[in-house]
CSV table of C-alpha atoms and ligand atoms in Angstrom, one decimal:
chain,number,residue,atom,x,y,z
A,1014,UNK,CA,12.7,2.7,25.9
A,1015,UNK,CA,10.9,2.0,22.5
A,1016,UNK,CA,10.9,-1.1,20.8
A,1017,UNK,CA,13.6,-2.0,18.3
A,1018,UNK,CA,11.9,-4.4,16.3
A,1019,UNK,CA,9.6,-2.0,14.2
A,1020,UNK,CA,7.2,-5.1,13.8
A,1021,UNK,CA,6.0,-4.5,16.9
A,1022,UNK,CA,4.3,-1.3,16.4
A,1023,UNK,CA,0.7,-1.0,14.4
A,1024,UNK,CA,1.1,1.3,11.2
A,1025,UNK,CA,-2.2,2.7,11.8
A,1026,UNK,CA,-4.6,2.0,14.4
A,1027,UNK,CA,-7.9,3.5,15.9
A,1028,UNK,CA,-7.3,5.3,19.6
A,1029,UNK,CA,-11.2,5.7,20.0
A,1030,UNK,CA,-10.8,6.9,23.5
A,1031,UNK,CA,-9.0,10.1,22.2
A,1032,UNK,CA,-10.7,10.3,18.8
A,1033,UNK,CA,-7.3,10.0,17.1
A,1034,UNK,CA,-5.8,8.5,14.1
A,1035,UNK,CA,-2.4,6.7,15.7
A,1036,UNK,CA,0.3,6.3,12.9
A,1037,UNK,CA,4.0,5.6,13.2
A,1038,UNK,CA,5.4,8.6,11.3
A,1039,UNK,CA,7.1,7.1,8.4
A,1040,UNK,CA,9.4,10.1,7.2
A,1041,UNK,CA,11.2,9.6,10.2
A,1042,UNK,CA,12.0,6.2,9.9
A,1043,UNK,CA,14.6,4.7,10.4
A,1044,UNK,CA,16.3,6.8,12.3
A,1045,UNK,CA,13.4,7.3,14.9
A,1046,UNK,CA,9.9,5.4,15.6
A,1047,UNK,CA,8.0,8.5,16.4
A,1048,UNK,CA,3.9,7.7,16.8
A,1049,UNK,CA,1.9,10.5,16.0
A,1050,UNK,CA,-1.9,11.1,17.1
A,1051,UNK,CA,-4.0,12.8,14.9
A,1052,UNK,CA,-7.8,14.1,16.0
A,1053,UNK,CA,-7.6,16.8,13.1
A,1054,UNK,CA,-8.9,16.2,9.3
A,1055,UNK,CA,-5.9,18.6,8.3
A,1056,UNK,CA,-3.3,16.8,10.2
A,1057,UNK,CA,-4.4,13.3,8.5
A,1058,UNK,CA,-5.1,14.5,4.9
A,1059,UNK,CA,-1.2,16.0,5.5
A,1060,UNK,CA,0.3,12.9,6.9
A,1061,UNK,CA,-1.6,10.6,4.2
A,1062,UNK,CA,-0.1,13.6,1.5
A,1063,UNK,CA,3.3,13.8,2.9
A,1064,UNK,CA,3.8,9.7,3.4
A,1065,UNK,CA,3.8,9.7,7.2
A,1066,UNK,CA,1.4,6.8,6.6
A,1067,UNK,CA,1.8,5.5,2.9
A,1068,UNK,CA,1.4,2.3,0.7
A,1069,UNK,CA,-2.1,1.8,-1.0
A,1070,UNK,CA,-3.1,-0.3,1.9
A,1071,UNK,CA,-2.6,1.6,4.9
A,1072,UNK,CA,-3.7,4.9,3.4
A,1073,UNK,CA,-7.3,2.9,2.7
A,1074,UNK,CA,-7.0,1.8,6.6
A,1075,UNK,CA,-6.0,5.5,7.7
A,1076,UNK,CA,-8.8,6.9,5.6
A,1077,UNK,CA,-11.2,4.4,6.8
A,1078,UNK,CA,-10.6,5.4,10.3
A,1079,UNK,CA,-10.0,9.4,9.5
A,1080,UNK,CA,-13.3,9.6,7.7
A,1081,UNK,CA,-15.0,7.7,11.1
A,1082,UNK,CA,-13.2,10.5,13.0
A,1083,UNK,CA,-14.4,13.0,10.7
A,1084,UNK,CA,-18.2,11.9,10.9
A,1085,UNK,CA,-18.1,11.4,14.6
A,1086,UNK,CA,-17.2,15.0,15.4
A,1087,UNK,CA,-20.6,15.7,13.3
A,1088,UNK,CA,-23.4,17.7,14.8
A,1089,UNK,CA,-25.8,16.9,12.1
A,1090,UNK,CA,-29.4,18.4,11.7
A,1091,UNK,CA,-30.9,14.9,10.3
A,1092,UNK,CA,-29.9,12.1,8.1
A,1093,UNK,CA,-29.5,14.6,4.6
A,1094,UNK,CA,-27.1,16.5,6.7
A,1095,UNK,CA,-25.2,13.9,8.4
A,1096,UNK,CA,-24.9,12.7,4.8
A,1097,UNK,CA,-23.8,15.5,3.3
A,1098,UNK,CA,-20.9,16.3,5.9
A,1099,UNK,CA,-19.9,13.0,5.6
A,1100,UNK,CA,-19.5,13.5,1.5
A,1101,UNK,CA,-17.2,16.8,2.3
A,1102,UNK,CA,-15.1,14.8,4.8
A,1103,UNK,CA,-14.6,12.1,2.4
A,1104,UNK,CA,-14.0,14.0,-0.5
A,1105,UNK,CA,-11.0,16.0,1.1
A,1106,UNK,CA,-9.5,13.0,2.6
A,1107,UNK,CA,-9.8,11.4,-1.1
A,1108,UNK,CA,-7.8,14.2,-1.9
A,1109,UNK,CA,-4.9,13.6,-0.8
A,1110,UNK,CA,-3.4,11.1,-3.2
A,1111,UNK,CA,-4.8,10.1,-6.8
A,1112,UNK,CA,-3.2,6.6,-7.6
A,1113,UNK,CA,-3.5,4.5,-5.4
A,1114,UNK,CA,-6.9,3.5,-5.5
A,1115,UNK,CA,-7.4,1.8,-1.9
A,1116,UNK,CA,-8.2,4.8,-0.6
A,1117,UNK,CA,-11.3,5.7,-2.5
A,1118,UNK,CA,-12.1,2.4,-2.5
A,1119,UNK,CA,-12.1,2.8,1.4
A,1120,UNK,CA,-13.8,5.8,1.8
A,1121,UNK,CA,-16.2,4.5,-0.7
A,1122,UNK,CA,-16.8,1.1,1.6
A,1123,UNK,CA,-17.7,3.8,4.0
A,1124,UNK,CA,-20.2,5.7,2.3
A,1125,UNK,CA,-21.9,2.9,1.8
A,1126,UNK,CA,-22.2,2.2,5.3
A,1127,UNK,CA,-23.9,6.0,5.2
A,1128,UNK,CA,-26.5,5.3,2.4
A,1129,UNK,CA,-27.3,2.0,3.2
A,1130,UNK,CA,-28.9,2.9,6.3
A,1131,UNK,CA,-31.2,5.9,5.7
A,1132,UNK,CA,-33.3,6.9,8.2
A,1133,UNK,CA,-30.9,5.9,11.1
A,1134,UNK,CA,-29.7,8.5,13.7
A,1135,UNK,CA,-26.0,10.3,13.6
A,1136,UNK,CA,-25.2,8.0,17.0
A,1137,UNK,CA,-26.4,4.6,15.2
A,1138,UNK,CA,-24.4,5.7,12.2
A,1139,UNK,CA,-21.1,6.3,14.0
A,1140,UNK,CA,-21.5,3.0,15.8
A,1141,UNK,CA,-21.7,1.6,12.2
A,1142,UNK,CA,-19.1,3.8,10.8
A,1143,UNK,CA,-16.6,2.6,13.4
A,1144,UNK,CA,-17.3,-1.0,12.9
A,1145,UNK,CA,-16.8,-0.2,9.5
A,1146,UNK,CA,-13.3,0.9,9.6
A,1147,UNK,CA,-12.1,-1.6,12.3
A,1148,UNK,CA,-13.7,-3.9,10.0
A,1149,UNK,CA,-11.6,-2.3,6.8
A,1150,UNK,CA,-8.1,-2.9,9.2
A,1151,UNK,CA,-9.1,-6.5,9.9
A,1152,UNK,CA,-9.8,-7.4,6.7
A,1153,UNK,CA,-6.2,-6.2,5.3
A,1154,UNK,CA,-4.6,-8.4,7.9
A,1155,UNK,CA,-6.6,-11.3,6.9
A,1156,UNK,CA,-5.6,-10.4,2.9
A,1157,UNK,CA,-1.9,-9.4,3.6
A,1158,UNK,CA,-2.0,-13.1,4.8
A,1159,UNK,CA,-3.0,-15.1,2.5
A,1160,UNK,CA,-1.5,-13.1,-0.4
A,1161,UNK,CA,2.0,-14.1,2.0
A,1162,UNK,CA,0.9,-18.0,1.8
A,1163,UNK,CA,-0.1,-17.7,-1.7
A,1164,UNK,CA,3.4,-15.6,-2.5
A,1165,UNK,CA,5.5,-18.5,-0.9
A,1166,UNK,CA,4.0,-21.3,-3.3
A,1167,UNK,CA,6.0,-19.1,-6.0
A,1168,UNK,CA,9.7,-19.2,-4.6
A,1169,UNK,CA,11.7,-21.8,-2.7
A,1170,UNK,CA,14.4,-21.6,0.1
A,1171,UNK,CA,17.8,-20.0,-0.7
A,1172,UNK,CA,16.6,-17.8,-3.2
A,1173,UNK,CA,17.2,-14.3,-4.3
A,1174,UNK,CA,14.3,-12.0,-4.3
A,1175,UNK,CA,14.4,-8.6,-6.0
A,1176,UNK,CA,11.8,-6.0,-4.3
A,1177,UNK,CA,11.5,-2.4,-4.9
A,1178,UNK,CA,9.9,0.4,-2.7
A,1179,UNK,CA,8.3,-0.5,0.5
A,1180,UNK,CA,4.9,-3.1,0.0
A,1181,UNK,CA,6.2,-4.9,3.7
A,1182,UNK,CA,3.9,-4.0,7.0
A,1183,UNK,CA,4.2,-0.6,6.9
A,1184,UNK,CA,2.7,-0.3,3.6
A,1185,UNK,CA,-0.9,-2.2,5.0
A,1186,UNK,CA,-2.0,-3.2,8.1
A,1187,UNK,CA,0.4,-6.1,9.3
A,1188,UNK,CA,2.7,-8.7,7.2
A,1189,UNK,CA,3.0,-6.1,3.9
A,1190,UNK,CA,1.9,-7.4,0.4
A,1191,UNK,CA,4.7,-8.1,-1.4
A,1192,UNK,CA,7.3,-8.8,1.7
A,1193,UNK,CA,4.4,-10.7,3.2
A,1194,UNK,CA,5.7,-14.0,1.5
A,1195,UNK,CA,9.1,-13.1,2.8
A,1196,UNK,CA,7.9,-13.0,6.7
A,1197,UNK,CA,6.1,-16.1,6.5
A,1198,UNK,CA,8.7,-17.9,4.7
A,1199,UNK,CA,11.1,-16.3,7.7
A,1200,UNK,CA,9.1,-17.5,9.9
A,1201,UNK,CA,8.8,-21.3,8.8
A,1202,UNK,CA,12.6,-21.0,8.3
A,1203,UNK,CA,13.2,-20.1,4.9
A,1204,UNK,CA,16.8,-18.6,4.4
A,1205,UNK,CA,15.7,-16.0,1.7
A,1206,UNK,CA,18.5,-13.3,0.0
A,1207,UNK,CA,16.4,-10.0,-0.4
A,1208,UNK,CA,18.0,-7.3,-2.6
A,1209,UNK,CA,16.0,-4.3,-1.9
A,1210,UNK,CA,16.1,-1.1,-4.2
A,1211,UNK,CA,16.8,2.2,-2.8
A,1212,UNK,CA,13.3,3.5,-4.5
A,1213,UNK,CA,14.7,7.3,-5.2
A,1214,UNK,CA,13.6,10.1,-4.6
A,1215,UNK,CA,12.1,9.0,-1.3
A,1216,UNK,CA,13.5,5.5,-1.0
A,1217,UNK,CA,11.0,3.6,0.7
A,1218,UNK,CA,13.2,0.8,0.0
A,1219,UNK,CA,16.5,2.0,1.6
A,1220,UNK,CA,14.3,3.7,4.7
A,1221,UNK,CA,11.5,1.4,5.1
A,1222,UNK,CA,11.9,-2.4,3.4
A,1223,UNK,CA,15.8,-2.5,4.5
A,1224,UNK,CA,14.5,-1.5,8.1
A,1225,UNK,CA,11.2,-3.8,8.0
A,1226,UNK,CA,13.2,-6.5,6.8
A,1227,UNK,CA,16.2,-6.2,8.9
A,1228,UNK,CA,14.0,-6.2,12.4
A,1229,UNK,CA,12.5,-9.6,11.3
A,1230,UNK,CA,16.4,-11.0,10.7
A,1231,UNK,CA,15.8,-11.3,6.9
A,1232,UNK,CA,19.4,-11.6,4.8
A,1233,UNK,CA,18.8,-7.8,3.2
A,1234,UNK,CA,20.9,-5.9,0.5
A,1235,UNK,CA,19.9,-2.6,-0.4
A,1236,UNK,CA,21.0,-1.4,-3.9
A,1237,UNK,CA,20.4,1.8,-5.6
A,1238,UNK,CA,17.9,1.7,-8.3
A,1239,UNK,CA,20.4,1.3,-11.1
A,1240,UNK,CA,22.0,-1.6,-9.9
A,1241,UNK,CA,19.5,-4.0,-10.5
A,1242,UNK,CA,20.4,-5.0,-13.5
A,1243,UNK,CA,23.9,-6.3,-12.4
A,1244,UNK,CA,22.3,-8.2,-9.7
A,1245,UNK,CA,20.3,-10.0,-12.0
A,1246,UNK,CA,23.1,-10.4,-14.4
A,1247,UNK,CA,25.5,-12.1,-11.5
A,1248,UNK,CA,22.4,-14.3,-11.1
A,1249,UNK,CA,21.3,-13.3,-8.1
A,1250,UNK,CA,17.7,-13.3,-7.8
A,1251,UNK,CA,15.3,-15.9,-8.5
A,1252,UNK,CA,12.2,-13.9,-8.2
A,1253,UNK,CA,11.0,-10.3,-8.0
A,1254,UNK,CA,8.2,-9.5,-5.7
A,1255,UNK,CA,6.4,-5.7,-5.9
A,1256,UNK,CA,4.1,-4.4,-4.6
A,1257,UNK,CA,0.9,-2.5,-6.7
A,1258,UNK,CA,-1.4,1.0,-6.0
A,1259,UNK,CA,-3.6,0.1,-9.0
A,1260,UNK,CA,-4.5,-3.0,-11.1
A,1261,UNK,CA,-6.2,-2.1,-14.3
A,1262,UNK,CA,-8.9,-4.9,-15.5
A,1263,UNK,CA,-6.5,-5.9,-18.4
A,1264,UNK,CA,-3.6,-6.9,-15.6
A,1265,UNK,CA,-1.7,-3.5,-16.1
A,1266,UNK,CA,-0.4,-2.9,-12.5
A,1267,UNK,CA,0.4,0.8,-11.5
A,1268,UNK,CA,3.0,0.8,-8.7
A,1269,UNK,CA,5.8,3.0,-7.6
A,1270,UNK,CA,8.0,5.2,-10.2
A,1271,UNK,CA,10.7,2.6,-11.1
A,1272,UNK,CA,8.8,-0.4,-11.0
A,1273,UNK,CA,8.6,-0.6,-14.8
A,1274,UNK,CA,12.2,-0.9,-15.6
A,1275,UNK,CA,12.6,-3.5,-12.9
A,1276,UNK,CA,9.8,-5.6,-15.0
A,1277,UNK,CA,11.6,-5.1,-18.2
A,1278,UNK,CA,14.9,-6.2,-16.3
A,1279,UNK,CA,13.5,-9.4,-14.8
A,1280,UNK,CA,11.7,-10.2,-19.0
A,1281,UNK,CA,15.4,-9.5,-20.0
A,1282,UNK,CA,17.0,-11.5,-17.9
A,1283,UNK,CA,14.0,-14.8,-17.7
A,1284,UNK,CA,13.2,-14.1,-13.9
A,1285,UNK,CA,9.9,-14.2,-12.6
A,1286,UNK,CA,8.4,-11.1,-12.1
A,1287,UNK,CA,5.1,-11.3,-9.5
A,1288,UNK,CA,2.5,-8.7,-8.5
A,1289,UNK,CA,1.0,-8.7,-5.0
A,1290,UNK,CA,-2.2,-6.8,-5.0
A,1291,UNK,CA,-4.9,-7.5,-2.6
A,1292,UNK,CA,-8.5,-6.8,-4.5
A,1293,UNK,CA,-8.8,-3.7,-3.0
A,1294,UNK,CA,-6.0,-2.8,-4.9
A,1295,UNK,CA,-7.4,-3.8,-8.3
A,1296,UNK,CA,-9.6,-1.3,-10.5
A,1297,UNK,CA,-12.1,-3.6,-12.5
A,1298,UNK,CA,-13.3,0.2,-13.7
A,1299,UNK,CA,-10.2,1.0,-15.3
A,1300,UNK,CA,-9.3,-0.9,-18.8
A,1301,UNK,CA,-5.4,-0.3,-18.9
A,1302,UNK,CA,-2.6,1.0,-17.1
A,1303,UNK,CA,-2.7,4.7,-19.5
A,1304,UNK,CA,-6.1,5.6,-17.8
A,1305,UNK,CA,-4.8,5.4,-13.9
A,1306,UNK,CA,-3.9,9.0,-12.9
A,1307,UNK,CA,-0.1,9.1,-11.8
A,1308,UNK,CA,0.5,11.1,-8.9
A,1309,UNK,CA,3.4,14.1,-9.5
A,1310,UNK,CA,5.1,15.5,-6.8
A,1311,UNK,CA,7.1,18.4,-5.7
A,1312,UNK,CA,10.6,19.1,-7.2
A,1313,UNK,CA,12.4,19.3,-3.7
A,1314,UNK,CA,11.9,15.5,-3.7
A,1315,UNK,CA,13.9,15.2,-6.3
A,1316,UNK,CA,16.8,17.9,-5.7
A,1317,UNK,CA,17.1,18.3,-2.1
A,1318,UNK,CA,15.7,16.2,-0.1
A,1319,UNK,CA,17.7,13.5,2.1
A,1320,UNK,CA,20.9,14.8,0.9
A,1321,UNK,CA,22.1,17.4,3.2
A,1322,UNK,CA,22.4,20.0,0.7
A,1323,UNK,CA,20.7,20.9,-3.2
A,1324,UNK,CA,22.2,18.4,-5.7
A,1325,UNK,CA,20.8,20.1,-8.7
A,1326,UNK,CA,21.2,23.4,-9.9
A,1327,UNK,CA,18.5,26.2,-8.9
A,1328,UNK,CA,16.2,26.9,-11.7
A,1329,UNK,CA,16.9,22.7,-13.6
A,1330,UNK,CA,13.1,21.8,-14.5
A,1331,UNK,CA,12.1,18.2,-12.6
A,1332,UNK,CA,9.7,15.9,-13.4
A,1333,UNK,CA,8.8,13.5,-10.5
A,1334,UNK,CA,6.1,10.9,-11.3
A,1335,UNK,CA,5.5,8.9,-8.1
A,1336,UNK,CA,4.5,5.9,-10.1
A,1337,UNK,CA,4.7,4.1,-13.4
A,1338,UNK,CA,2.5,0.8,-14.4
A,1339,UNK,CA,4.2,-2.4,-15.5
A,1340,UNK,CA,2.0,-3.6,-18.8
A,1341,UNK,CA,0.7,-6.7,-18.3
A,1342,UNK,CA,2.7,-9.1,-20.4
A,1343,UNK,CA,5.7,-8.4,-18.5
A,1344,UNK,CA,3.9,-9.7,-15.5
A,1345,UNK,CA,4.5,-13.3,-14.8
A,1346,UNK,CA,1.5,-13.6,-12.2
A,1347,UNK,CA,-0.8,-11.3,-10.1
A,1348,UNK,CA,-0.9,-12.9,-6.7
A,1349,UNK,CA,-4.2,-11.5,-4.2
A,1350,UNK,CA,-6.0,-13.3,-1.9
A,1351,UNK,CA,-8.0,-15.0,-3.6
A,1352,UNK,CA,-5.7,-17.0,-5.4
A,1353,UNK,CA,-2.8,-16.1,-7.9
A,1354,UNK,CA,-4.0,-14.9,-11.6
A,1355,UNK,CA,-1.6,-15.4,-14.3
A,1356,UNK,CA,-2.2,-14.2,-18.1
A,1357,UNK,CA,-4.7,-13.6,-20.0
A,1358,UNK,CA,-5.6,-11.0,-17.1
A,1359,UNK,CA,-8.8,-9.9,-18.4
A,1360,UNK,CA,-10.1,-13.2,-17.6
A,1361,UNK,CA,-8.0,-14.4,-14.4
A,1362,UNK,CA,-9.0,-11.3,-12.5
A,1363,UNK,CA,-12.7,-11.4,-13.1
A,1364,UNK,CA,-12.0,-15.1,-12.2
A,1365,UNK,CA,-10.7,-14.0,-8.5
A,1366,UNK,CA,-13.6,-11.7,-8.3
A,1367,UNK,CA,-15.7,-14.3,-8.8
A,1368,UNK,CA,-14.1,-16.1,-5.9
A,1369,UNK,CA,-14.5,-13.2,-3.9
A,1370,UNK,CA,-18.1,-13.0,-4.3
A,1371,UNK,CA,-18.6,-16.6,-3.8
A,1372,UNK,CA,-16.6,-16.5,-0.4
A,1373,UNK,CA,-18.7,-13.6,1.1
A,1374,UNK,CA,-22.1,-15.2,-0.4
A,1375,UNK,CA,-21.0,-18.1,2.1
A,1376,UNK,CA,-19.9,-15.7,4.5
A,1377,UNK,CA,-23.4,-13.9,4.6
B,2778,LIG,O1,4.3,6.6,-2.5
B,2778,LIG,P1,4.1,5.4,-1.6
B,2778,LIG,O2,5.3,5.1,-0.7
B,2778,LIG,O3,2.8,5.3,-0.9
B,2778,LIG,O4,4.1,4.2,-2.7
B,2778,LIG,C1,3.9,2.9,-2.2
B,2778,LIG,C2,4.0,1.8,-3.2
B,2778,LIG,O5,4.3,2.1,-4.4
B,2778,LIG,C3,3.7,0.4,-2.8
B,2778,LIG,O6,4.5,-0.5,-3.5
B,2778,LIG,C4,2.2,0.1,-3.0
B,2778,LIG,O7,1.5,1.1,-2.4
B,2778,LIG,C5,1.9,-1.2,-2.4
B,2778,LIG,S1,1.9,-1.3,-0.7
B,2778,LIG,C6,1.4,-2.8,-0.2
């Protein structure tokens, strides 16, 4: 019999053994906990593209472990070729999604792994590769952690807390981003209210946070999109907590289609309106929110699927951006985990960078 509690399962994992990617397949939740095997580039640069393994995290993880797959499987003729096959394999998994920039940010780690050790054989390189990507998964548990204790400093017991789309576990590694606060305060017996939004057209929220946060016994309320607004106005929630695919350098933070209104609801209305975004998550490369590519998908999202038949008419044009990007000065604080940055972002996040490099200059 499978588990109930869908905390139980890893969202992605390694099975080296079989040279497969192991991912529970997300479209089917909740209705079923399927776990799919993957061994084929095609397979995982489909399941990262179709959402069977989504949120920024977990796609970096996945990637991180597809692109050690992919370069395992090599047969290379020296270094220059091993190199080379590794760029191809990279660059199609990189593919798969534009906006959410853990994953080139992962498959970037790992190319580094590649360059940095010219002159080594293909073996030695997979053996680094694949300490690479368990390394990559380890880390994000590590993060999703303490961006959860640092989350919890921001809210207190009995309050209301307005999420939207799915930034839980199944969006990283373990604990989730922007429910990681919620767990741990769950956990050290905090009686939270959780209004979760529906998150059309694929509702992550509805499917995925309702489920996630339901399993750990978390008071949950799932409302469709446009019924935030009333649950703010009744005075419901204290704090919003979202998660985030992109942080621009100037504290613009690109996260799923929807997110937007939600952060000119909570200005309207005075409540708190906090970013989770590991630093993997934020783009010191990218000035504003304008320059992070937004992700459009296909119209069926929009018209048919989940209902059980078309609720538009044939031949209605759609236009399904998967993200938007709160601007900055609606953001009351960024929280990673390194520390919580609040506004003037420009100088806050280069200030958590800075803690970053300290911490591994003491880790080296
Ligand atoms: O299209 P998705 O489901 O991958 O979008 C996911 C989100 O927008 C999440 O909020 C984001 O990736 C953060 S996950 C910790």
């Amino acid at each position: 019999m499978k588990e109930e509690n869908i905390l139980r399962y890893e969202t992605v994992a390694l099975d080296d053994e079989k040279s497969a990617l192991v991912i529970v397949d997300q479209t089917k939740l909740p209705g079923e906990v399927e776990i799919l095997r993957l061994t084929c580039q095609r397979d995982i640069w489909e399941a990262i593209y179709l959402l069977k393994v989504r949120g920024a995290p977990a796609i970096g993880v996945a990637a991180a472990i597809g692109v050690y797959l992919a370069a395992k499987a090599v047969k290379a003729d020296g270094y220059d070729d091993f190199c080379a096959r590794f760029k191809e394999a990279k660059d199609y998994l990189a593919s798969a999604r534009p906006t959410a920039v853990n994953l080139s940010w992962a498959l970037d780690r790992m190319e580094r792994v590649v360059l940095e050790n010219k002159g080594r054989n293909a073996d030695e390189l997979k053996t680094l590769l694949r300490a690479e990507a368990v390394a990559v998964k380890e880390e994000d548990i590590w993060v999703c952690k303490r961006i959860g204790e640092h989350g919890l400093t921001l809210v207190k017991d009995g309050d209301g807390i307005l999420t939207h789309c799915n930034a839980g576990q199944l969006a990283t590694a373990k604990y989730g981003t922007a429910l990681a606060p919620i767990h741990l305060g769950k956990e050290r017996g905090y009686t939270f209210k959780v209004f979760a939004d529906e998150t059309r057209p694929l509702l992550q929220g509805a499917r995925l946070s309702a489920f996630e946060l339901v399993s750990d016994g978390v008071d949950t309320t799932v409302i469709c999109d446009n019924m935030a607004s009333q649950v703010m106005k009744n005075g419901w929630v204290q704090a919003v907590f979202v998660g985030c695919d992109r942080v621009a350098a100037n504290g613009d933070s690109c996260n799923k289609i929807g997110t937007s209104g939600v952060a000119v609801l909570a200005k309207y209305y005075g409540i708190p309106f906090y970013v989770c975004a590991p630093t993997s998550t934020i783009d010191m490369t990218v000035e504003k929110g304008e320059d992070i590519p937004i992700e459009e998908r296909p119209a069926h999202e929009v018209t048919e699927m989940w209902y059980e038949k078309r609720m538009a008419p044939e031949g209605v044009k759609v236009y399904n951006p998967a993200f938007d990007f709160a601007d900055n000065e609606l953001i009351t604080a960024i929280v990673t985990e390194y520390g919580i940055a609040r506004p003037p972002y420009s100088e806050s996040l280069r200030e958590i960078f800075r803690r970053k490099a300290e911490a591994k200059r003491r880790q080296a």
